[in-house]
CSV table of C-alpha atoms and ligand atoms in Angstrom, one decimal:
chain,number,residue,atom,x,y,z
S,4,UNK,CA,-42.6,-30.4,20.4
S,5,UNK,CA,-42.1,-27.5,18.1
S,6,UNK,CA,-41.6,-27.9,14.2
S,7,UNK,CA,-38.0,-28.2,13.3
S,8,UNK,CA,-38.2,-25.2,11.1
S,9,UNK,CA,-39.4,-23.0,14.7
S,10,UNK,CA,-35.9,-25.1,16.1
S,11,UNK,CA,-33.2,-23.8,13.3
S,12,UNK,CA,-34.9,-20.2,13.5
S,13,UNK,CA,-34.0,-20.1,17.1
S,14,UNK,CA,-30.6,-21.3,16.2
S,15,UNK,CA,-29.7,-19.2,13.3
S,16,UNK,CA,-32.0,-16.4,14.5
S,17,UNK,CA,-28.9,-14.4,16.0
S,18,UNK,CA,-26.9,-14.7,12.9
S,19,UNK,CA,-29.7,-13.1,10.5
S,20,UNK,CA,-30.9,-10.4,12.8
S,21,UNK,CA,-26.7,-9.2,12.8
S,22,UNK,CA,-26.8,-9.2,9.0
S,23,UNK,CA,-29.6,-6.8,9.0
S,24,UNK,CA,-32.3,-9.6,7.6
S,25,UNK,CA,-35.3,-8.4,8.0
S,26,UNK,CA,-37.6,-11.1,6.6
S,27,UNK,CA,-37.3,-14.8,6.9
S,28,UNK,CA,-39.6,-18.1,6.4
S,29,UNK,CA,-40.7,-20.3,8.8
S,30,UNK,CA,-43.2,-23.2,8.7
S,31,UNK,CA,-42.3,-25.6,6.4
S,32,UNK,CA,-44.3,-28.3,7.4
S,33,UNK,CA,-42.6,-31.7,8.8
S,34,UNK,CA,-44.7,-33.8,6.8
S,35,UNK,CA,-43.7,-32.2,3.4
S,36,UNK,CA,-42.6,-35.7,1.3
S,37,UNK,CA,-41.1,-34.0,-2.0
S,38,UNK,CA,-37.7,-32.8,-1.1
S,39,UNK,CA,-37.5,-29.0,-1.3
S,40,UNK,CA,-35.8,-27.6,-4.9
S,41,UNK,CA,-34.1,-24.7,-5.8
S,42,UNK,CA,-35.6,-24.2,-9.8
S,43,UNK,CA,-33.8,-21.4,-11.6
S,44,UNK,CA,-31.3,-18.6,-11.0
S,45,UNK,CA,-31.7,-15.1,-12.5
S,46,UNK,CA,-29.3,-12.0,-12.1
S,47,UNK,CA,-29.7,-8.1,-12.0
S,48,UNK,CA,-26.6,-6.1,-12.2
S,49,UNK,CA,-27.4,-2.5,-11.8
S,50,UNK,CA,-25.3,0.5,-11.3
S,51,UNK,CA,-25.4,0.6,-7.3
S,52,UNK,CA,-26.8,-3.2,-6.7
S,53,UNK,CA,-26.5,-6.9,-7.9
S,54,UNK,CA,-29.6,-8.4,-7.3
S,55,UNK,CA,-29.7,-12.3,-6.8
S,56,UNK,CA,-33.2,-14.0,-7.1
S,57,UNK,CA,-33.4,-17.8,-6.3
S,58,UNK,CA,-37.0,-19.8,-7.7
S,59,UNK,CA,-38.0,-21.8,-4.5
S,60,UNK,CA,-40.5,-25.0,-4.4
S,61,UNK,CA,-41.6,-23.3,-1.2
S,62,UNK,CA,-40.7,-22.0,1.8
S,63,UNK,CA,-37.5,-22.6,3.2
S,64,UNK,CA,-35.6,-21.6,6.0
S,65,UNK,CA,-32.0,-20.0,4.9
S,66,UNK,CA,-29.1,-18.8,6.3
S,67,UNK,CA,-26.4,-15.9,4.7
S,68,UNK,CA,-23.2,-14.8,5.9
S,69,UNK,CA,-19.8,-13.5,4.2
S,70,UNK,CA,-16.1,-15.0,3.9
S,71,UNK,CA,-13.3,-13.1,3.2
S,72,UNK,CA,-9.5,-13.7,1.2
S,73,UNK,CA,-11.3,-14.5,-1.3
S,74,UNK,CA,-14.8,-12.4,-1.0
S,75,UNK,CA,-17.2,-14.9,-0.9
S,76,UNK,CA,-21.5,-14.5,0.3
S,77,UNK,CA,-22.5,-18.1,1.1
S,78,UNK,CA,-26.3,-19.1,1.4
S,79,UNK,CA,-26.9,-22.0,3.7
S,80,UNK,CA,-30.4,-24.1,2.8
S,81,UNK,CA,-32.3,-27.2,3.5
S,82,UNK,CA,-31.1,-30.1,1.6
S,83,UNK,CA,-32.6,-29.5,-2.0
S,84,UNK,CA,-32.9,-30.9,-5.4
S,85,UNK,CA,-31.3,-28.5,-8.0
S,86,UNK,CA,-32.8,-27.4,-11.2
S,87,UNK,CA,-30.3,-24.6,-12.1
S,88,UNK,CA,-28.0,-24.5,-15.0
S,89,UNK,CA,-24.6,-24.2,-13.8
S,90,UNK,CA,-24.0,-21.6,-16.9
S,91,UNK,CA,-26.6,-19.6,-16.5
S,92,UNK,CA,-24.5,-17.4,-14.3
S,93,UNK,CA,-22.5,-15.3,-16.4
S,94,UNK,CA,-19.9,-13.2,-14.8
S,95,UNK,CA,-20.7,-10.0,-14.2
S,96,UNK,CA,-20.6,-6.4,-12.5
S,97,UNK,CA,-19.6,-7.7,-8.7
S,98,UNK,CA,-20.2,-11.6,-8.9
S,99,UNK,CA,-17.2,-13.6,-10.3
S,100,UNK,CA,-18.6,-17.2,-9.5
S,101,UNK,CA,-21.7,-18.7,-8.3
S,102,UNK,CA,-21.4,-22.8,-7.2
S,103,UNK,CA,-24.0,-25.0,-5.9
S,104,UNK,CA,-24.5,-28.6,-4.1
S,105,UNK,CA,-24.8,-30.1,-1.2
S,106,UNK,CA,-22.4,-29.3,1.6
S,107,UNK,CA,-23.3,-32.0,4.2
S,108,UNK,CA,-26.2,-34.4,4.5
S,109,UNK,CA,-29.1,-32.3,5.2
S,110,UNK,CA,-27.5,-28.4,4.1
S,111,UNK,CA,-27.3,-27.4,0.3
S,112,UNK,CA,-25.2,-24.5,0.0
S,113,UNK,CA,-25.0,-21.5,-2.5
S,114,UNK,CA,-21.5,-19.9,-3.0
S,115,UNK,CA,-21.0,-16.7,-4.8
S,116,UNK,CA,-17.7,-15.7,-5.4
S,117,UNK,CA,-17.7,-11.5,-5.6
S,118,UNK,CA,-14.8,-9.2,-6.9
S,119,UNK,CA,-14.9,-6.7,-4.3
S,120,UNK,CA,-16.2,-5.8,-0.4
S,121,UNK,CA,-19.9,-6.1,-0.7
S,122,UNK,CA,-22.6,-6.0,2.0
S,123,UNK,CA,-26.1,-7.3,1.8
S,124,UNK,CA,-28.2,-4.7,1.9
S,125,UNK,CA,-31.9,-7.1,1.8
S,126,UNK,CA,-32.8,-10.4,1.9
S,127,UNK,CA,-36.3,-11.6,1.6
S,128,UNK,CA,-38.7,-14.0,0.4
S,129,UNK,CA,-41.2,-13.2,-2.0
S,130,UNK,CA,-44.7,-14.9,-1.7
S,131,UNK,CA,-45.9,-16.7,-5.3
S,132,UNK,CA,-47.6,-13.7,-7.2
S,133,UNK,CA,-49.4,-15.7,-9.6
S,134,UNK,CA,-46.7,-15.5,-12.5
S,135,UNK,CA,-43.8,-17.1,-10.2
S,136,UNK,CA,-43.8,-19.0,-7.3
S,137,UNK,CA,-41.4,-18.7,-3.5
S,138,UNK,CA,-38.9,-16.6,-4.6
S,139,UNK,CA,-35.6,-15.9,-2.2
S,140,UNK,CA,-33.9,-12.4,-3.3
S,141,UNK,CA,-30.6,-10.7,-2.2
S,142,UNK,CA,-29.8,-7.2,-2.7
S,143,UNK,CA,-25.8,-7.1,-2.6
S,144,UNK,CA,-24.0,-3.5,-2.6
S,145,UNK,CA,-20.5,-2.2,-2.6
S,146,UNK,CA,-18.8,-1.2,0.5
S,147,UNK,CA,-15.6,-1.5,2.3
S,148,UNK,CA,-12.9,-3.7,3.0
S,149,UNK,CA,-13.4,-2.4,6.9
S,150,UNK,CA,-17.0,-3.2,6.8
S,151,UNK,CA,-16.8,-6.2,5.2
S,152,UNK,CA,-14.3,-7.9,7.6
S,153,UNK,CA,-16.4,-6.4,10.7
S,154,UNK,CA,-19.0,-8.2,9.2
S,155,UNK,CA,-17.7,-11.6,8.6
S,156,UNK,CA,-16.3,-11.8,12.4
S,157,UNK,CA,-19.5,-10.5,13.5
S,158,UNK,CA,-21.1,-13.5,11.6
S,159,UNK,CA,-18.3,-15.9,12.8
S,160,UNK,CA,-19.1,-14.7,16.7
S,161,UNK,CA,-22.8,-16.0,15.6
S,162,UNK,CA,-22.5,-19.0,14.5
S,163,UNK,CA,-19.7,-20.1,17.1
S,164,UNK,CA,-22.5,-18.6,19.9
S,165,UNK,CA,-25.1,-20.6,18.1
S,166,UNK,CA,-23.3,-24.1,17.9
S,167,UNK,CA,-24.4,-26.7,20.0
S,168,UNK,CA,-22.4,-29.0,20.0
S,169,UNK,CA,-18.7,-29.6,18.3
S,170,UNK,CA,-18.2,-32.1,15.5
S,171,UNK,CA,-15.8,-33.6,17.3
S,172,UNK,CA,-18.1,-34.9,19.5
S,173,UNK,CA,-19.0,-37.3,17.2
S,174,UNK,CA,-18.3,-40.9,18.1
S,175,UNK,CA,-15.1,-42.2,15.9
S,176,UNK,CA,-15.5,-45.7,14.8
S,177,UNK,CA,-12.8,-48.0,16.1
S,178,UNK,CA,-11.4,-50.6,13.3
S,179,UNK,CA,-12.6,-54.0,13.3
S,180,UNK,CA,-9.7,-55.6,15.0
S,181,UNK,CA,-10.5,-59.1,13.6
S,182,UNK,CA,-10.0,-57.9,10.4
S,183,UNK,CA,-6.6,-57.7,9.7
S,184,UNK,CA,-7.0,-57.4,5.9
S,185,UNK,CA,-5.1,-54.1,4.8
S,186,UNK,CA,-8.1,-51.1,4.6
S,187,UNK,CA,-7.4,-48.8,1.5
S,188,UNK,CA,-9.1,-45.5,1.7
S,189,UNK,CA,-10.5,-44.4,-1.7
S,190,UNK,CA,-10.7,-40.3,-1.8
S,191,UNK,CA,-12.8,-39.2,-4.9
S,192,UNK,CA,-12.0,-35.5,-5.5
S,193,UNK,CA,-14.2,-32.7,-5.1
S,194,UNK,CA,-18.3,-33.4,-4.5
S,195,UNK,CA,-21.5,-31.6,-3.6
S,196,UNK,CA,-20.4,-27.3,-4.0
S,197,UNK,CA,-17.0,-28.2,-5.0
S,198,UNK,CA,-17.7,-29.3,-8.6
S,199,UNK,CA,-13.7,-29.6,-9.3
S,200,UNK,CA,-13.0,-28.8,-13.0
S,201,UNK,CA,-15.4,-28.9,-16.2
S,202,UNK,CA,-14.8,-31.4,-18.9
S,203,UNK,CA,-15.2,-29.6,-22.5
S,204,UNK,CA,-18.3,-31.5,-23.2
S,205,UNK,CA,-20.1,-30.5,-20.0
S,206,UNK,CA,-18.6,-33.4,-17.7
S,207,UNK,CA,-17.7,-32.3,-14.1
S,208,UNK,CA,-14.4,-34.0,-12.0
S,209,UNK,CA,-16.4,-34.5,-8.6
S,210,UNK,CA,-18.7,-37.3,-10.9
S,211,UNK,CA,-16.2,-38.5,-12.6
S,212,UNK,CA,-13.8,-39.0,-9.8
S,213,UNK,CA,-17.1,-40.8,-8.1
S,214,UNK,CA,-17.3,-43.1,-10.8
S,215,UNK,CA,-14.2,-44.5,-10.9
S,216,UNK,CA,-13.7,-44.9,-6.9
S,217,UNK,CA,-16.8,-46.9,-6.9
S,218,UNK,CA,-15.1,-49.0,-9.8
S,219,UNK,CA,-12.2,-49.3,-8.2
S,220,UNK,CA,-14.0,-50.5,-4.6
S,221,UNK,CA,-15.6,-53.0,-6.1
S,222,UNK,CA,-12.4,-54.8,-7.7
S,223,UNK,CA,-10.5,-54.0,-5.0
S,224,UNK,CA,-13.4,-56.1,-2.9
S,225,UNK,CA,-13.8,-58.7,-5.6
S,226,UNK,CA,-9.9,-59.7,-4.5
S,227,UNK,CA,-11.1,-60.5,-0.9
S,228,UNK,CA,-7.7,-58.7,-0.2
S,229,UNK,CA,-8.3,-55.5,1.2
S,230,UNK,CA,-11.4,-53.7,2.9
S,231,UNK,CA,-11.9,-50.4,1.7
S,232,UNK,CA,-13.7,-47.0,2.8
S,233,UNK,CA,-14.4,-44.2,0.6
S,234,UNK,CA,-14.3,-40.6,1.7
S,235,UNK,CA,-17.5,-39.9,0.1
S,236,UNK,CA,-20.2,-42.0,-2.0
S,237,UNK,CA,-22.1,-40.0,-3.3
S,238,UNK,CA,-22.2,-36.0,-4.1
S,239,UNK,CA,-21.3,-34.2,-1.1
S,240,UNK,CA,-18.7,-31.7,-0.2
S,241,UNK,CA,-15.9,-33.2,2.2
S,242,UNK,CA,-13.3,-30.6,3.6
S,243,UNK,CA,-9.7,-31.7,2.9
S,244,UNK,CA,-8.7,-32.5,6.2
S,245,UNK,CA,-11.7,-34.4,7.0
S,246,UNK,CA,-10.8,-36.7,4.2
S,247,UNK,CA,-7.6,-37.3,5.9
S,248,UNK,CA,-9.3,-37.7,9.1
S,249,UNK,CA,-11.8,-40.2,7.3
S,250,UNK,CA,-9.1,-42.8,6.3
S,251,UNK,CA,-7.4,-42.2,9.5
S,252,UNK,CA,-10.4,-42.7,11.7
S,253,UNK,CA,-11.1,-45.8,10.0
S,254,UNK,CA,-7.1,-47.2,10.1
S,255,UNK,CA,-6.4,-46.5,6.5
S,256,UNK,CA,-3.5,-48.7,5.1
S,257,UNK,CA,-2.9,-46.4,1.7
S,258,UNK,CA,-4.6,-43.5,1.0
S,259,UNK,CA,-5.8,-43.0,-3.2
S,260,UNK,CA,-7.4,-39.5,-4.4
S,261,UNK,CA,-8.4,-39.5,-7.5
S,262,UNK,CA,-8.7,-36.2,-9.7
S,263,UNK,CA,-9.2,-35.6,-13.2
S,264,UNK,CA,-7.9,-31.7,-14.1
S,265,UNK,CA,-8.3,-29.1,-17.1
S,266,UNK,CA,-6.0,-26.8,-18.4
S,267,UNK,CA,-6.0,-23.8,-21.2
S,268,UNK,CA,-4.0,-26.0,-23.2
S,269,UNK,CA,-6.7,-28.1,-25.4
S,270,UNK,CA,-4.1,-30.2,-26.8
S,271,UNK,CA,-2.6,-31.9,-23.4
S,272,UNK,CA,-3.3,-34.9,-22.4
S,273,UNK,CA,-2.1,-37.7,-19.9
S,274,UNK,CA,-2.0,-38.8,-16.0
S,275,UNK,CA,0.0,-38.5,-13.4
S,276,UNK,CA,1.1,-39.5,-9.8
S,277,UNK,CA,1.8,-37.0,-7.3
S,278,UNK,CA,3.1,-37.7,-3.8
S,279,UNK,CA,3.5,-35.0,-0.9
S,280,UNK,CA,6.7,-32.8,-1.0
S,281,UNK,CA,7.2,-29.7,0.7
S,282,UNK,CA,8.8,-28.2,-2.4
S,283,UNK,CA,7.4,-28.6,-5.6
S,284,UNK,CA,8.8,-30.5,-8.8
S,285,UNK,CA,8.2,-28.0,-10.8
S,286,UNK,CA,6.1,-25.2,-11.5
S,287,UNK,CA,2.9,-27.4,-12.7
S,288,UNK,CA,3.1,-29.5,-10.1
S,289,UNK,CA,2.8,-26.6,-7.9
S,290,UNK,CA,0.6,-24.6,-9.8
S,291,UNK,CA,-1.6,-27.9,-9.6
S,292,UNK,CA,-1.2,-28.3,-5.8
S,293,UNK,CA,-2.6,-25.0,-5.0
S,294,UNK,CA,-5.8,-25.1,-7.5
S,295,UNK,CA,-6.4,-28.4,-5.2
S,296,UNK,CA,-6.0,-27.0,-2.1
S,297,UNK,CA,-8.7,-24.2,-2.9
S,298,UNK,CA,-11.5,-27.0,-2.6
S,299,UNK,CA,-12.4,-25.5,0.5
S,300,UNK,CA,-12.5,-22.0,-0.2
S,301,UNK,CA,-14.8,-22.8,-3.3
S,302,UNK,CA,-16.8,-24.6,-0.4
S,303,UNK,CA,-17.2,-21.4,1.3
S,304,UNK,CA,-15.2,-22.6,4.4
S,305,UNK,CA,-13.1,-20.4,6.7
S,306,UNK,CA,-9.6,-21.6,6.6
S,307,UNK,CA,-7.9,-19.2,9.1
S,308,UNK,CA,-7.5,-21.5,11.6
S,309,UNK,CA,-6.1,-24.4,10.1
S,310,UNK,CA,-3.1,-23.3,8.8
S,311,UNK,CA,-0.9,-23.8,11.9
S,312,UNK,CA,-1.9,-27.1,12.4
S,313,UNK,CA,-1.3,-28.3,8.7
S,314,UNK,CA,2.4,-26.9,9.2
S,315,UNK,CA,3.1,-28.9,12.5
S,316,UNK,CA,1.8,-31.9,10.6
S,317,UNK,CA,4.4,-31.5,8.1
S,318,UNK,CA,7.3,-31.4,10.3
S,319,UNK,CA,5.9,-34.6,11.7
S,320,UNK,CA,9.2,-37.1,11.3
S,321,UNK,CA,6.9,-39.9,11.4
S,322,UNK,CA,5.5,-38.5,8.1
S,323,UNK,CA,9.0,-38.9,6.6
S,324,UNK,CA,9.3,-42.3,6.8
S,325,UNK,CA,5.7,-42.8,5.5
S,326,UNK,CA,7.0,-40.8,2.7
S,327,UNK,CA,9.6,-43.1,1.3
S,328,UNK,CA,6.7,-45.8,1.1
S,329,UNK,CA,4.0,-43.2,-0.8
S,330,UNK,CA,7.1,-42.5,-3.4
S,331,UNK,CA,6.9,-46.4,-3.8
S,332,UNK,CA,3.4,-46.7,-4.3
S,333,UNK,CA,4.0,-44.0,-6.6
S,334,UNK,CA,6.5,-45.8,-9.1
S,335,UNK,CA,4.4,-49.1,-8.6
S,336,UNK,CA,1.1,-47.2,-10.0
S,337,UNK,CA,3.0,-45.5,-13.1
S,338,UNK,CA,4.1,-48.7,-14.1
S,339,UNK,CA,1.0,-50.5,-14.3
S,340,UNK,CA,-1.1,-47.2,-15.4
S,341,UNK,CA,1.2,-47.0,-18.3
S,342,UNK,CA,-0.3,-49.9,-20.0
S,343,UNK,CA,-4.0,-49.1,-19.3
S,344,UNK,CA,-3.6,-45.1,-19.9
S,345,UNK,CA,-1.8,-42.4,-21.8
S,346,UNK,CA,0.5,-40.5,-18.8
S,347,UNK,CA,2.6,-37.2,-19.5
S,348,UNK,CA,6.0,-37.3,-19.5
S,349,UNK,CA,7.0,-36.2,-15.7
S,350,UNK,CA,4.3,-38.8,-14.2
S,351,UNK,CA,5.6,-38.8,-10.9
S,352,UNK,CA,6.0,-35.4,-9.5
S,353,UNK,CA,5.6,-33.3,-6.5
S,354,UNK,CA,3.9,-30.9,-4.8
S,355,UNK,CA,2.7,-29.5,-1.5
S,356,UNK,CA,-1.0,-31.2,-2.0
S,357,UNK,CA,-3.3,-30.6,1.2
S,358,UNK,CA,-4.8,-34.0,1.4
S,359,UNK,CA,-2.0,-36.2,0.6
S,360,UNK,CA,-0.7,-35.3,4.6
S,361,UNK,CA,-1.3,-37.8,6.9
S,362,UNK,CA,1.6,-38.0,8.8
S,363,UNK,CA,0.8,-42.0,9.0
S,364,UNK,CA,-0.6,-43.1,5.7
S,365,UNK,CA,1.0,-43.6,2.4
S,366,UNK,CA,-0.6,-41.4,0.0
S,367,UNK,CA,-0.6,-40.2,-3.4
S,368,UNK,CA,-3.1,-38.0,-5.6
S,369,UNK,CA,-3.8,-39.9,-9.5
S,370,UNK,CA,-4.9,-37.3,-11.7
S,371,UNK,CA,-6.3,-39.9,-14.3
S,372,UNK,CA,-6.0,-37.0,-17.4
S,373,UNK,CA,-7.4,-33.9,-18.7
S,374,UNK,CA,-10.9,-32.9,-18.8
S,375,UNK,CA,-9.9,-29.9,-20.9
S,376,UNK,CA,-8.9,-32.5,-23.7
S,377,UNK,CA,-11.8,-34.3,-26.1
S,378,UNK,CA,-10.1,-37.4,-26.3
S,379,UNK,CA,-8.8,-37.6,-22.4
S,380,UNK,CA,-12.6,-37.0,-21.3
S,381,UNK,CA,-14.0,-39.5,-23.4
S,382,UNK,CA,-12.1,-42.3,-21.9
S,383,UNK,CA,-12.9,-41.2,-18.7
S,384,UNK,CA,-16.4,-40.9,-19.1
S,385,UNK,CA,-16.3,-44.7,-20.3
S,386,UNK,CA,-16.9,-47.5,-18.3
S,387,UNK,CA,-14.5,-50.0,-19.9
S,388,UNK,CA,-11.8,-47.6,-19.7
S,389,UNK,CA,-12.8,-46.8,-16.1
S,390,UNK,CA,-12.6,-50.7,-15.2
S,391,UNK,CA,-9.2,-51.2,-16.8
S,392,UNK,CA,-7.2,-48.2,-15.0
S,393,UNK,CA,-9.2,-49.6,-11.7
S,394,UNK,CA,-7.3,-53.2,-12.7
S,395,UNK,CA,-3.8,-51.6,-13.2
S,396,UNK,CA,-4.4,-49.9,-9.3
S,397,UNK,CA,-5.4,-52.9,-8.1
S,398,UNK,CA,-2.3,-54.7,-9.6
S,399,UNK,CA,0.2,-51.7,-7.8
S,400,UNK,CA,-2.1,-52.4,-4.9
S,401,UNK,CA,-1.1,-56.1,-4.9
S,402,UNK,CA,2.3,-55.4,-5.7
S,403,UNK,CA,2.9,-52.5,-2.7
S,404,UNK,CA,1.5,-55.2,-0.4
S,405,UNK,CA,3.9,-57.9,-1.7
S,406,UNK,CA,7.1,-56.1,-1.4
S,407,UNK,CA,6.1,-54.8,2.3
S,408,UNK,CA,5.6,-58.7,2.9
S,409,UNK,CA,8.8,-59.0,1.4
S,410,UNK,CA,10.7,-56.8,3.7
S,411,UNK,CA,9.1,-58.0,7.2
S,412,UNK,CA,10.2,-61.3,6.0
S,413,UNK,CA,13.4,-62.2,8.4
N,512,LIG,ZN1,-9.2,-32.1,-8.7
């Protein structure tokens, strides 16, 4: 049998010889027991190039290609630990963001966002010289608009041409039928390359949010009530519709995401609920909405296929009816969250948020305060304060259930 790293050359070899790669590392060795890291970051902005140069633990194979609307150069690697500080990239010349995590089990994934067309004009990996160890460096120029988009389909033609087989191939898991117990899905925002907002004393969302779903599993399975599934458990980016497909896959009674944002404002503080409307309650709301439905562009995923789909979805009548009972879940959660946490003054709004539409599952999106705000990032970095909003969901949980019972009740 070959190596594995001889197997993803062959598969990704296409894709690197059409971005012009000339160099590329093979032979990590299969028996290598320290997981691969990526150690430091450093950045060259010079008049004609930006030159990216990642510190390796070793050898690793790597895979680069370009996104457009927005510009984004994405660098597929093995799964690695990280030892880079997420500030040491400072804006500059053509680089406007650079993210990092892991994208699925087994793939770590760069994203740089750039201001303008840019091509990749090397790519290489430098043996240790004594002074520094595996280095991986990218040479990024200016070009067109025309040359960058010929690129990224060329790329896309690739990576379709080197797929093996489709995701959707994957088995789905039927739900236990024996269990009749309601099965609430749990959605923490954000995760792996998607880091979701910054708290002001360093805190990220996507750990946060992490936190308190794993809180709030564990009362909602101290009931013996309700099963639950979580669309991630650990930190790993999970596309938008995926987590809809996750709760639905598994027969998803209620669907929770949990978010915690930031804003310029310093001084605002407070939750809120929001629940799926095609038109926004106000400009916030909305404003809010569509900073949650980049997650997938900060990913580095390609959305131009998706957006047809998402529309039909909406239209769904079916999704109308589940609508009435997501605005109830809704008013049952700010009424129990009130006593357990400080909520603005519109806490139920609306908005067009990607991953509250399943057409078949109630769902609403808790953003549990303001990172942006000392005092709102405290309490959710604290574990009693984390177990006592996961009681007041449990108790709108309970009380959701209760008045559905209620109704079916001849
Ligand atoms: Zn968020």
């Amino acid at each position: 049998m070959p190596p594995p790293g001889r197997k993803i050359y062959q598969i990704i070899r296409p894709i690197l010889l059409i971005l012009g790669t000339l160099a590329f590392a093979v032979g990590i060795s299969p028996a290598a027991a320290a997981k691969p890291a990526v150690t430091s970051v450093r950045i060259g902005d010079h008049a004609t190039k930006t030159r990216i140069v990642l510190d390796l633990s070793g050898k690793m194979p790597f895979e680069l290609f370009s996104l457009a609307d927005p510009y984004r150069v994405v660098i597929n690697l093995p799964e690695v630990d990280w030892g880079l500080d997420a500030d040491a990239v400072r804006p500059g010349k053509r680089i406007t963001g650079f993210r990092f995590g892991l994208f699925r089990p087994g793939q770590s994934r760069v994203v740089i966002d750039v201001a303008r067309p840019v091509s990749v004009a090397n790519t290489f990996i430098l043996e240790p010289d004594g002074k520094r160890g595996y280095r991986l460096v990218i040479d990024l120029v200016d070009t067109t608009r025309k040359a960058f988009l010929q690129a990224v389909r060329r790329a896309q033609l690739a990576r379709l041409s080197a797929t093996r087989s489709p995701q959707s191939a994957l088995p789905t898991q039927p739900a236990k039928p024996a269990d009749s117990r309601p099965l609430i899905a749990i959605d923490p925002g954000h995760g792996g390359v998607d880091p979701g907002a910054r708290g002001r004393s360093g805190s990220w969302e996507k750990s946060l949010t992490l936190k308190q779903a794993l809180e709030l599993q564990r009362q909602l399975l101290k009931t013996r009530r309700y099963r639950v599934t979580l669309t991630r458990d650990n930190d790993v980016f999970v596309r938008l519709r995926e987590r809809i497909a996750i709760a639905q896959r598994a027969g998803a009674a209620m669907f929770l995401s949990l978010h915690a944002d930031s804003i310029a404002n310093r001084k605002v503080r407070g939750g809120a609920v929001y629940t799926l409307s095609e038109r926004a309650s106000d400009k916030e709301a909305a404003a809010l909405a569509r900073k949650e439905n980049k997650a997938d562009i900060i990913a580095g995923i390609d959305l131009n296929e998706q957006s047809k789909t998402v529309a039909k979805i909406l239209i769904d009548l079916r999704q109308r009816l589940t609508k009435n009972d997501s605005v109830t879940l809704a008013k049952g959660l700010v009424k129990e969250l009130r006593g357990s946490m400080r909520l603005l003054k519109h806490n139920h709004r609306f908005a067009g948020f990607a991953v509250l539409k399943a057409p078949d599952i109630p769902s609403v999106l808790i953003e549990m305060g303001y990172l942006s705000n000392r005092e709102d990032e405290r309490l959710l970095r604290d574990l009693r304060h984390r177990r006592e909003v996961a009681g007041a969901i449990v108790r709108s949980i309970n009380g959701f259930f209760a008045r559905q019972q209620a109704l079916r009740q001849p």
